[in-house]
XYZ file of C-alpha atoms in Angstrom:
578
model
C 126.275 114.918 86.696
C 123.210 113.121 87.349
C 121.101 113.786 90.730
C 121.238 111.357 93.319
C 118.665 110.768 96.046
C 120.524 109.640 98.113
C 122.502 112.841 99.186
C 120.241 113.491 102.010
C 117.730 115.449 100.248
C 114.204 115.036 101.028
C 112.951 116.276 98.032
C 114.773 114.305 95.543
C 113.454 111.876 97.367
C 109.651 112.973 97.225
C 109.671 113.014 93.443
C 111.758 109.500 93.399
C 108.551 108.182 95.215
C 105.656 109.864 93.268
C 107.372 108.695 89.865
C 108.205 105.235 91.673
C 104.711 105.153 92.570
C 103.538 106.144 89.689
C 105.421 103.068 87.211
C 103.951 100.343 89.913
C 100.536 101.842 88.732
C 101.243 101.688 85.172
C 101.956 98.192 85.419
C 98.960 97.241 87.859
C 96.944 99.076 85.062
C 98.392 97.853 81.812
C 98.539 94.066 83.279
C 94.663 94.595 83.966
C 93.532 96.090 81.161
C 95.342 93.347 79.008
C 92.733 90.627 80.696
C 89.452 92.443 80.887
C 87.597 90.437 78.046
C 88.499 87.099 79.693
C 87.870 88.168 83.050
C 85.236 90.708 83.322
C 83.637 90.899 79.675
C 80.235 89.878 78.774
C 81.348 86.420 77.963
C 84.075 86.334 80.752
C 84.681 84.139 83.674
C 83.069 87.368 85.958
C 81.182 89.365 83.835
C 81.400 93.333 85.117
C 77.943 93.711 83.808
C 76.580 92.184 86.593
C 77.581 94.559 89.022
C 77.300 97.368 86.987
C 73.849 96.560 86.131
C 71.924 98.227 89.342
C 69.602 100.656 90.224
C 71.578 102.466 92.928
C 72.826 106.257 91.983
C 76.380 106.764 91.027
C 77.810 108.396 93.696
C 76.018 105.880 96.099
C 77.749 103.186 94.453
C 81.014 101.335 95.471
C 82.365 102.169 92.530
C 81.155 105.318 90.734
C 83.515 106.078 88.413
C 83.068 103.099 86.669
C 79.626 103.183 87.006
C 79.797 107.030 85.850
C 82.043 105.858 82.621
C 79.137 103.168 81.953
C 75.886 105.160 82.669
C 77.104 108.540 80.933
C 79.039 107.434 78.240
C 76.702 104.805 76.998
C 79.572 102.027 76.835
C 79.250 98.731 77.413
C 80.080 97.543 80.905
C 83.837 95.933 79.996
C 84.248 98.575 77.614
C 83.923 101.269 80.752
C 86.092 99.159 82.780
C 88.973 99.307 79.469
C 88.362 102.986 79.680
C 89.072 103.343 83.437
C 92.307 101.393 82.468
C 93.501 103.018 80.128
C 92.821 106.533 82.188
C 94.875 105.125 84.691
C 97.806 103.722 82.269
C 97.628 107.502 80.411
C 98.047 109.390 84.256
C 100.368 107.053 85.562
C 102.695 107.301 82.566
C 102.353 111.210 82.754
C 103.214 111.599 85.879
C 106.239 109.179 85.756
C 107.200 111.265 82.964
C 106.695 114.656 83.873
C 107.388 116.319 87.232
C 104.835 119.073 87.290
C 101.670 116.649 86.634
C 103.002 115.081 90.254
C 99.997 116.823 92.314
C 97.950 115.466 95.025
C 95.211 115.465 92.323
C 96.560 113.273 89.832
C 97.554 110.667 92.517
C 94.186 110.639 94.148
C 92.579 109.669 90.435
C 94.852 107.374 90.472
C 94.040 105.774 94.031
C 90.357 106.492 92.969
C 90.699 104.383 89.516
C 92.861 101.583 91.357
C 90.173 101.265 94.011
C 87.029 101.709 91.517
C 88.855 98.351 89.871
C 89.541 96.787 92.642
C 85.987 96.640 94.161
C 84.320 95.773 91.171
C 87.218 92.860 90.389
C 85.901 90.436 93.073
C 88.306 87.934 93.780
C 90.860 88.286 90.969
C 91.842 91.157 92.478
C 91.597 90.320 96.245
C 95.432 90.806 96.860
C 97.618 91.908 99.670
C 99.655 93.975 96.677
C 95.971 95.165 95.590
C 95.922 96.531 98.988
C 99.277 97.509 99.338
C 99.068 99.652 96.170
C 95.760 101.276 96.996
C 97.142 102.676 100.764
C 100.884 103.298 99.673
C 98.925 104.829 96.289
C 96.825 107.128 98.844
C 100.100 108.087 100.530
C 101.809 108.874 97.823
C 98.538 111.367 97.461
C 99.409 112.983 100.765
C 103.046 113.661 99.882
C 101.980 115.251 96.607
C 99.426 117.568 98.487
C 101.825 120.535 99.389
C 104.736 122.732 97.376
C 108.283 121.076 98.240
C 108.851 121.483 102.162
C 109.736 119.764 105.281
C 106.325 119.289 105.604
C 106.579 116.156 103.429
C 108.687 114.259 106.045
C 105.220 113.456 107.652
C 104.138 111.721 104.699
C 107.496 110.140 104.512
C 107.074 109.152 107.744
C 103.691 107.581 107.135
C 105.107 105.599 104.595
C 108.135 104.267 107.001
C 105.630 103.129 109.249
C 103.821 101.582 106.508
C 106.457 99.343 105.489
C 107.250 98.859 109.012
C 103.818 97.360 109.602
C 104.165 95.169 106.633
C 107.566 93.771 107.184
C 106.890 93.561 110.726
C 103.383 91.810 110.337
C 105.146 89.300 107.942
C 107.767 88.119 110.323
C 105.371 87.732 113.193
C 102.091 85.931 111.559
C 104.796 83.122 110.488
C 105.612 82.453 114.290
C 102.045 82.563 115.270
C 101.239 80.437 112.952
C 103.172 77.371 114.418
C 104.109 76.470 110.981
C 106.188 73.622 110.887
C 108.884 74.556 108.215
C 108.758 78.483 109.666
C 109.944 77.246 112.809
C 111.779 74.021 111.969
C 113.841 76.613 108.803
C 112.751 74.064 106.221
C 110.667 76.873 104.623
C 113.441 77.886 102.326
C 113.962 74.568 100.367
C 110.398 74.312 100.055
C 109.918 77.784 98.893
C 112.848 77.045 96.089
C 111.585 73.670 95.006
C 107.579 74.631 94.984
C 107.246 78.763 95.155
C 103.842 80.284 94.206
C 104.836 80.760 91.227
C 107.633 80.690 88.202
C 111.203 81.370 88.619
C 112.241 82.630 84.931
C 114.402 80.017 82.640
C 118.064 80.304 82.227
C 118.837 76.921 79.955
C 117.948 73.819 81.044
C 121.662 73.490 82.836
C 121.016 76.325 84.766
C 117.862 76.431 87.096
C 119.453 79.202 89.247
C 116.531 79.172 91.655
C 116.731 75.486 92.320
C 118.763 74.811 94.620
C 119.965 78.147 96.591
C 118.072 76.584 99.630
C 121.415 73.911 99.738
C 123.838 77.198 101.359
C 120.814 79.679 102.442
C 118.544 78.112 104.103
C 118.959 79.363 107.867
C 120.478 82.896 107.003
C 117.595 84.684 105.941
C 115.500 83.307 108.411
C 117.271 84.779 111.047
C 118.114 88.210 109.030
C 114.657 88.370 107.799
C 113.450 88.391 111.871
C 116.408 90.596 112.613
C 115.293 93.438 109.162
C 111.938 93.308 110.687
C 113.271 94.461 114.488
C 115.943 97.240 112.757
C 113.098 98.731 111.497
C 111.348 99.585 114.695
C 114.648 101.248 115.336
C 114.628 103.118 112.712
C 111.440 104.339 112.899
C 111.625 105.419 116.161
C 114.997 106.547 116.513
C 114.936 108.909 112.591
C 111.617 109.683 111.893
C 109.548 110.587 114.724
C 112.318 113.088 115.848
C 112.073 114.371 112.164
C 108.419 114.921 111.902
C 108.052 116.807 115.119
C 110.377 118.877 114.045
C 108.337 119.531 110.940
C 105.337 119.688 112.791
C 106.935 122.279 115.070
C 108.568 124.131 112.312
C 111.700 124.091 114.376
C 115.027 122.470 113.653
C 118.029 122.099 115.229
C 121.280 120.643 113.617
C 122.416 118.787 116.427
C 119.016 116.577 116.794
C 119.110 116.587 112.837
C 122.217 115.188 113.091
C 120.576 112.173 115.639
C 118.112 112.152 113.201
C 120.198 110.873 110.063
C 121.757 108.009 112.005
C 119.304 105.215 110.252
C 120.779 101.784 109.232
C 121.659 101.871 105.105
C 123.361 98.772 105.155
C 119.630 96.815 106.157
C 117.727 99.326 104.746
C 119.871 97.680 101.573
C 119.161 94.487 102.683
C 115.341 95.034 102.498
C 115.636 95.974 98.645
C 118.179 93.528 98.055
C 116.105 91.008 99.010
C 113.284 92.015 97.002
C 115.413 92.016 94.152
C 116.113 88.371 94.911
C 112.711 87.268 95.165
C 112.103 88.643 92.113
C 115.085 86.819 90.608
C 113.709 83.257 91.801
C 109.819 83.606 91.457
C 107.446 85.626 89.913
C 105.716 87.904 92.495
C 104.180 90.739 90.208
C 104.559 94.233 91.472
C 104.312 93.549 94.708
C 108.135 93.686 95.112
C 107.992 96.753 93.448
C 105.790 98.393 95.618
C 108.182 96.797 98.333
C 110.703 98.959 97.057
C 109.192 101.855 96.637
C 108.022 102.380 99.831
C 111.452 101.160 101.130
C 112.967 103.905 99.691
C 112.719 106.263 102.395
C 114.799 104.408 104.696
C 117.457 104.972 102.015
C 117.280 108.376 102.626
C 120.023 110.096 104.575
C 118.024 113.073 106.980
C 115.936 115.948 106.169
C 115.776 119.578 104.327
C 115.296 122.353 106.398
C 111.589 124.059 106.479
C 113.350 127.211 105.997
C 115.152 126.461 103.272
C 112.624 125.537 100.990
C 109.676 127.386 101.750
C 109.864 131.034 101.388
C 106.057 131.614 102.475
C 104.247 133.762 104.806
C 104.356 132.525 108.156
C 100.458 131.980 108.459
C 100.597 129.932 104.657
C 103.244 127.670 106.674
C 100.736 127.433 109.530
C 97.889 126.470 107.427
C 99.690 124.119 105.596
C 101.290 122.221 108.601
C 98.104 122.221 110.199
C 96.317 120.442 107.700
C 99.088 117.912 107.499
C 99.206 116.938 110.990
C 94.828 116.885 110.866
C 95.495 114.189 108.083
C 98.358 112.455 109.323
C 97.473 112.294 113.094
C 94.201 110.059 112.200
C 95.541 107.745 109.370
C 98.445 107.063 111.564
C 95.927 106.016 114.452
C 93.928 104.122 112.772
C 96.481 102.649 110.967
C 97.005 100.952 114.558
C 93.939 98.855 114.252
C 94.932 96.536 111.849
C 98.303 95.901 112.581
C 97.495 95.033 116.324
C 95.625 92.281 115.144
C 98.544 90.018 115.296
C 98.209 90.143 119.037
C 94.576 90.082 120.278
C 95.633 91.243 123.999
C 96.487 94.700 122.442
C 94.004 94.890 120.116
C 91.559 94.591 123.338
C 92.906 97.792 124.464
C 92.118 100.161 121.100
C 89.804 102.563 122.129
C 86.296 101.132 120.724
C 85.934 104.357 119.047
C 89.098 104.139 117.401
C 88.614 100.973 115.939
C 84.431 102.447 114.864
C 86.554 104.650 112.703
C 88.099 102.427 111.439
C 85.412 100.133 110.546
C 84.096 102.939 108.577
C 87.389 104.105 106.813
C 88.159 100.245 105.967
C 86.392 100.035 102.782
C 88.667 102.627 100.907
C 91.563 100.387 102.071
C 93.933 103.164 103.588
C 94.909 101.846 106.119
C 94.869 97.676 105.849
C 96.440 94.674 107.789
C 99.444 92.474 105.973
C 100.893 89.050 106.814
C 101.866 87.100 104.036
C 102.348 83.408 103.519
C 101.403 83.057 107.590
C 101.746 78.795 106.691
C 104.204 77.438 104.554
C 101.687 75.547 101.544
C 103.343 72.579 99.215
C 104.986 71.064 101.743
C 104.480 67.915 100.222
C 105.036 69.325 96.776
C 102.969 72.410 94.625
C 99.348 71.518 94.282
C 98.325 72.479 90.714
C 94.647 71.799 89.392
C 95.063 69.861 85.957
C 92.072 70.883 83.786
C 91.212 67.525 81.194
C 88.928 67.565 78.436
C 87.663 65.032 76.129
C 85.142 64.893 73.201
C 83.913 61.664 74.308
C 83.086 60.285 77.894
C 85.217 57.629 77.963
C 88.035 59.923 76.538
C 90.931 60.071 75.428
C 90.941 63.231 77.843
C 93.958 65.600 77.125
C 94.525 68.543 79.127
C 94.617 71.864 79.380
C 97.356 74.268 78.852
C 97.261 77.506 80.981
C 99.729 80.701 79.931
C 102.276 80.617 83.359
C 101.102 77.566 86.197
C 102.648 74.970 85.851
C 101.000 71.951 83.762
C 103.117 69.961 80.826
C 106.292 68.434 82.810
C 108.423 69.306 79.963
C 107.367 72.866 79.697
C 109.801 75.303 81.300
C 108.585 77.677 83.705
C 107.985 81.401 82.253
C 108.951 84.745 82.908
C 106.272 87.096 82.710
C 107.517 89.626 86.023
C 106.430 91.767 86.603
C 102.663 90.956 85.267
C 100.112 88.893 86.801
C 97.845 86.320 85.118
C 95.438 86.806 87.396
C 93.567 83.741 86.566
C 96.728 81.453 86.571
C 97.011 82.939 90.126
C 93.534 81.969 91.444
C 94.449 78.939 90.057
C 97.247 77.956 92.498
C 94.755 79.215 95.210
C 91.639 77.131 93.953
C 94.245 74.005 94.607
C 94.155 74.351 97.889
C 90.481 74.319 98.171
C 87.349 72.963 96.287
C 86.039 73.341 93.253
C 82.540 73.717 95.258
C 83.900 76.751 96.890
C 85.834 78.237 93.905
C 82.830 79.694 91.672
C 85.154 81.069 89.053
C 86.625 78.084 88.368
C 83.005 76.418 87.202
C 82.708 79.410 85.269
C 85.730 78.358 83.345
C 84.780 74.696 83.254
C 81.698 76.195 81.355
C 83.677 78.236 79.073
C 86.240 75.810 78.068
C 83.359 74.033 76.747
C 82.078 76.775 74.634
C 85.463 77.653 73.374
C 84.726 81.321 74.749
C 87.463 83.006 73.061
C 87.624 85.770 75.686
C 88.415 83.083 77.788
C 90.742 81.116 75.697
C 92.896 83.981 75.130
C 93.691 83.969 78.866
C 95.709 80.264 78.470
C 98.373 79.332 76.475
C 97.897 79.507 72.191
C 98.754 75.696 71.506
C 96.028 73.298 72.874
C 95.614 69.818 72.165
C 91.963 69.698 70.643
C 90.935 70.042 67.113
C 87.403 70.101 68.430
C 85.875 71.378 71.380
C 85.582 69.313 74.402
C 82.349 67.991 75.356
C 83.401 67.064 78.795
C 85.783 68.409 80.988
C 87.460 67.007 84.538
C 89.874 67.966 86.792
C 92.608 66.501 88.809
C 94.900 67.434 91.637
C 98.421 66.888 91.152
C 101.476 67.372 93.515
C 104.424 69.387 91.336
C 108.179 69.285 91.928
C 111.567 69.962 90.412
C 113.440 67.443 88.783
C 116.742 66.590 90.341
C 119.731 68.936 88.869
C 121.011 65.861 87.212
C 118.062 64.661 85.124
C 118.211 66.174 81.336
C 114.291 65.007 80.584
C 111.338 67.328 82.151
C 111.432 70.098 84.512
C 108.896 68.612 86.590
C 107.816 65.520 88.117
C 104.057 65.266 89.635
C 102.531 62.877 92.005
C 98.321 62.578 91.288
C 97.047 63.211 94.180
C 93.052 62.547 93.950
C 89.911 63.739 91.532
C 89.224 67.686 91.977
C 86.399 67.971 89.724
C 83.941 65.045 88.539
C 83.464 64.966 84.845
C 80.592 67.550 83.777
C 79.103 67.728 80.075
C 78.810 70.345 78.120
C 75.277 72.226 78.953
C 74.778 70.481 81.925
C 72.149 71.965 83.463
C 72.389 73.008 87.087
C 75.726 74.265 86.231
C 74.582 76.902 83.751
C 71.534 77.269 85.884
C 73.897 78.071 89.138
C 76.057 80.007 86.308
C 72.954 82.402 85.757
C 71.564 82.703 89.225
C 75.149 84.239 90.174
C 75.572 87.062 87.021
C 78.661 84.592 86.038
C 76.387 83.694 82.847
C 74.513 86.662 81.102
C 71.262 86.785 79.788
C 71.120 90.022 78.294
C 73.137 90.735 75.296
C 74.786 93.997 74.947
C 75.945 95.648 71.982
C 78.158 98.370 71.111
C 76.081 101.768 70.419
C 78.495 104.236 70.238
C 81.199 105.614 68.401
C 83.394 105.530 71.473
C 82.652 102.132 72.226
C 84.148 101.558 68.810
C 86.992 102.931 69.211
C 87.936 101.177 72.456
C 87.043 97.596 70.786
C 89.560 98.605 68.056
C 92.063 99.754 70.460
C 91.767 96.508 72.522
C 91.988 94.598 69.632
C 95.218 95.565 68.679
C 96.424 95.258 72.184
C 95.327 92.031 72.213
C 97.723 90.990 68.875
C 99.948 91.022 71.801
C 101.573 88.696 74.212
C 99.694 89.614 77.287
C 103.308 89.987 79.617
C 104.869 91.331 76.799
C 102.294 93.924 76.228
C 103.280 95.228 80.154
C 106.632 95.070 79.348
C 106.645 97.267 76.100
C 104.672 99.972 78.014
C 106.935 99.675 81.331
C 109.866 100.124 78.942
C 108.414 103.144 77.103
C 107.742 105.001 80.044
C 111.438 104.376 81.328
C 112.554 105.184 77.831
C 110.769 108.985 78.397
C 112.108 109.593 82.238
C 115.738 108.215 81.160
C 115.939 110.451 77.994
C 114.412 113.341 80.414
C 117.151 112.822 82.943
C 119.891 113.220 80.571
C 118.427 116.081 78.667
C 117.460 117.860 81.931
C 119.296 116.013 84.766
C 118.831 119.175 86.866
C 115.486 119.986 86.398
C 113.376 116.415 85.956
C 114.457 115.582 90.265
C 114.773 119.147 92.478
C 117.396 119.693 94.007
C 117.307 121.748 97.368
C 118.562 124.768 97.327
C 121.574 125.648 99.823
């Protein structure tokens, strides 16, 4: 008989969360690591050198393990990044795998690594599930702190809250926003038809995400507004009567019996309709971590203090002490950013509150959320068409990138739950200007180098047969086909000219290119024996299909905890003692 979390017992459910928390990791990680030589290597679109290169000490640094990897090691600057990558890939898979690496340490490398990476990523990596990951990660930190006990239903209910502030915050910004299809409930059929990104490919026949909008458009725009309100409920009516219990170290069956009266049946609904997102576009982990932190709600009441702790009475003091002097302030200042939504009570914060805040905010603990506040492609999914030609006056053929949308009669791909990161800042460079979009001039210049670093990020069939001299860029308008047409998947309107034409070794582009760090000047070579190695490595990671590469790793890791479970089904989850 296998264990199930959902029996009510809080510590199943602490170890569901840390090896929940710890797969989401492995896949931010692995995705990452995949795309560090077209991203962040010497002859990628953001070099890591450049940052890396300073004169500040290490531990004065933003990000000092990376620095520490670079300096100490003697590696070359993407080669320490690939090494804090594949630190984090090796940890996270150990602790999904095995139950006694689940510490507070090993989870607060972990948040350390995450946030090293995501400081020194720049905008590839300026995410709300960046974000998410790093505070739920640091939570997930706090759980793992202390020996099974009640004592972790304060960290539980830290991470209740947090998902109530991001649930919450994404209901509200929409009506704020005065969005015309969040208030007129048009927002589903244009979410269906456009999305952010790719819904996977079932046949031609078949485009299961296509037309759903027809029979649910209005119903989850009420339910999502009436999830976001249960969960106030909940929060207030379960879990603050079970942490001050915990805090108090006393417990009383009849209030624990008040306690355990959540909702399942939305708490279901939330994961449900993660699951569904996830079945009509391609969203990353970011539903993952959705779910993981949703997982509490699922739980059914609380183990008793004194049945799983068999301490002295001044350990238990100590130890609930120093949980309540951690959880007291992140839950305040948690406040700050999630009153932001309403600048009346945001007024009212304390000003020291909020100076604490200000201070905390660059570890990204405790962050505000609100996604998709405007509903974009109303008028159809704006997609930047990269064109190059080896002659001015053409013929100018385009660009093929690995998952956005660009050849009509290419279907859309699957690659959940990775993220091309640069197919992503794609979508958000079409709703802006090239002139404010540095990365993407860095990739103008690179196309016409045929950087392979760079190359390697976009799909493996192009159109040249030599390298472009010129390159240009267009601004199209993508949507659907109609279910009955048999010919392309989409249709595109052009829209205007994104991008004049710009020839190869134009000059005040790779002069701008230099006076940002995007184009390096120094050339660094490998001195090392380590160094080596991690090329090599790399190398054969790269032989790889960059999603698929995620997926094999995802699936080895569930391959270990499944054959654990079934070899040990009592031992891999506690169980609570009666």
């Amino acid at each position: 008989m296998l264990p199930s979390f959902w029996s009510g017992d809080l510590l199943t459910l602490k170890h569901v969360l840390l090896c929940s928390q710890s797969l989401v990791y492995l896949i931010a990680f692995s995705s990452l690591y995949w795309q560090i030589p077209g991203l962040y290597g010497e002859k990628g679109l953001l070099p890591v050198a450049t940052k890396l290169d300073s004169n500040d000490y290490v531990w004065q640094s933003s990000f000092p393990v990376l620095l520490s990897l670079h300096r100490y090691l003697n590696l070359v600057p993407s080669r320490a990044f690939q090494l804090l990558c594949l630190i984090g890939i090796v940890l996270s898979f150990v602790t999904a795998c095995s139950r006694r690496s689940r510490n507070a340490i090993s989870y607060f490398l972990l948040y350390l690594l995450y946030l090293n990476a995501q400081r020194v990523g720049g905008i590839f990596l300026w995410y709300q599930w960046d974000t998410l990951l790093l505070e739920s990660g640091f939570l997930m930190a706090f759980l793992a702190a202390f020996s099974d006990s009640a004592l972790d239903s304060i960290a539980v209910f830290l991470i209740n809250w947090l998902m109530c502030r991001l649930m919450f915050a994404s209901g509200v910004v929409k009506l704020q926003s005065g969005c015309p299809a969040w208030w007129g409930l048009t927002e589903m059929e244009v979410w269906y038809k456009t999305r952010q990104n790719h819904p996977f490919s079932v046949g031609h026949p078949l485009r299961v995400s296509m037309y759903p909008h027809s029979y649910c458009v209005v119903f989850p725009s009420y339910a999502g507004m009436v999830q976001k309100a249960v969960y106030f409920i909940n929060i207030l009516y379960r879990d603050i009567p079970s942490t001050c219990l915990s805090v108090a170290f006393i417990i009383v069956e009849e209030v624990r019996v008040l306690s355990t009266g959540n909702l399942p049946v939305i708490d279901l609904f939330s994961v449900l309709l993660m699951v569904l997102i996830m079945l009509t576009g391609n969203y990353n982990f970011f539903n993952f971590s959705i779910i993981v932190i949703s997982l509490p709600m699922l739980e059914n009441g609380m183990i008793s203090y004194w049945m799983s702790d068999s301490s002295n009475s001044s350990r238990k003091l100590f130890h609930g002490a120093f949980a309540v002097a951690l959880a007291v302030p992140l839950f305040s200042v948690s406040i700050v950013p999630f009153t932001v939504i309403d600048k009346g009570i945001y007024d009212k914060i304390p000003e020291a509150l909020k100076n604490v805040y200000y201070q905390i905010d660059p570890y990204q603990i405790a962050n505000s959320y609100g996604l998709f506040r405007t509903m974009t492609g109303l008028n159809g999914r704006p997609e930047v068409i990269v064109e190059g030609a080896v002659d001015h006056e053409g013929p100018w053929k385009e660009f093929q990138f690995y998952s956005k949308p660009g050849n009509v009669s290419e279907a859309p791909v699957f690659v959940l739950p990775h993220q091309p990161r640069l197919d992503w800042q794609m979508w958000f460079a079409a709703l802006g200007s090239y002139r404010y979009n540095p990365f993407f001039l860095s990739l103008v210049h690179h196309l016409m180098e045929a950087t392979p670093e760079v190359l390697r990020l976009m799909s493996k069939t192009q159109p040249f047969k030599e390298t472009p001299r010129f390159i240009r860029a267009k601004l199209y308008h993508y949507r659907y086909t109609p279910f009955s047409e048999k010919v392309d998947w989409w249709t595109r309107d052009l829209q205007y000219e994104y991008m004049p034409v710009f020839p190869r070794n134009d000059e005040t582009l790779v002069n701008y290119l230099k006076k940002t760090g995007m184009l390096l000047t120094k050339n660094y070579r490998s001195t090392g024996i380590l160094d080596g190695y991690l090329s090599k490595l790399h190398a054969i990671v790269y032989a790889m299909d960059q999603a698929r590469f995620v997926w094999g790793v995802l699936f080895a890791s569930i391959v270990v905890i499944v054959s654990n479970l079934l070899l040990n089904s009592f031992h891999y989850f506690p169980i609570a003692r009666s």
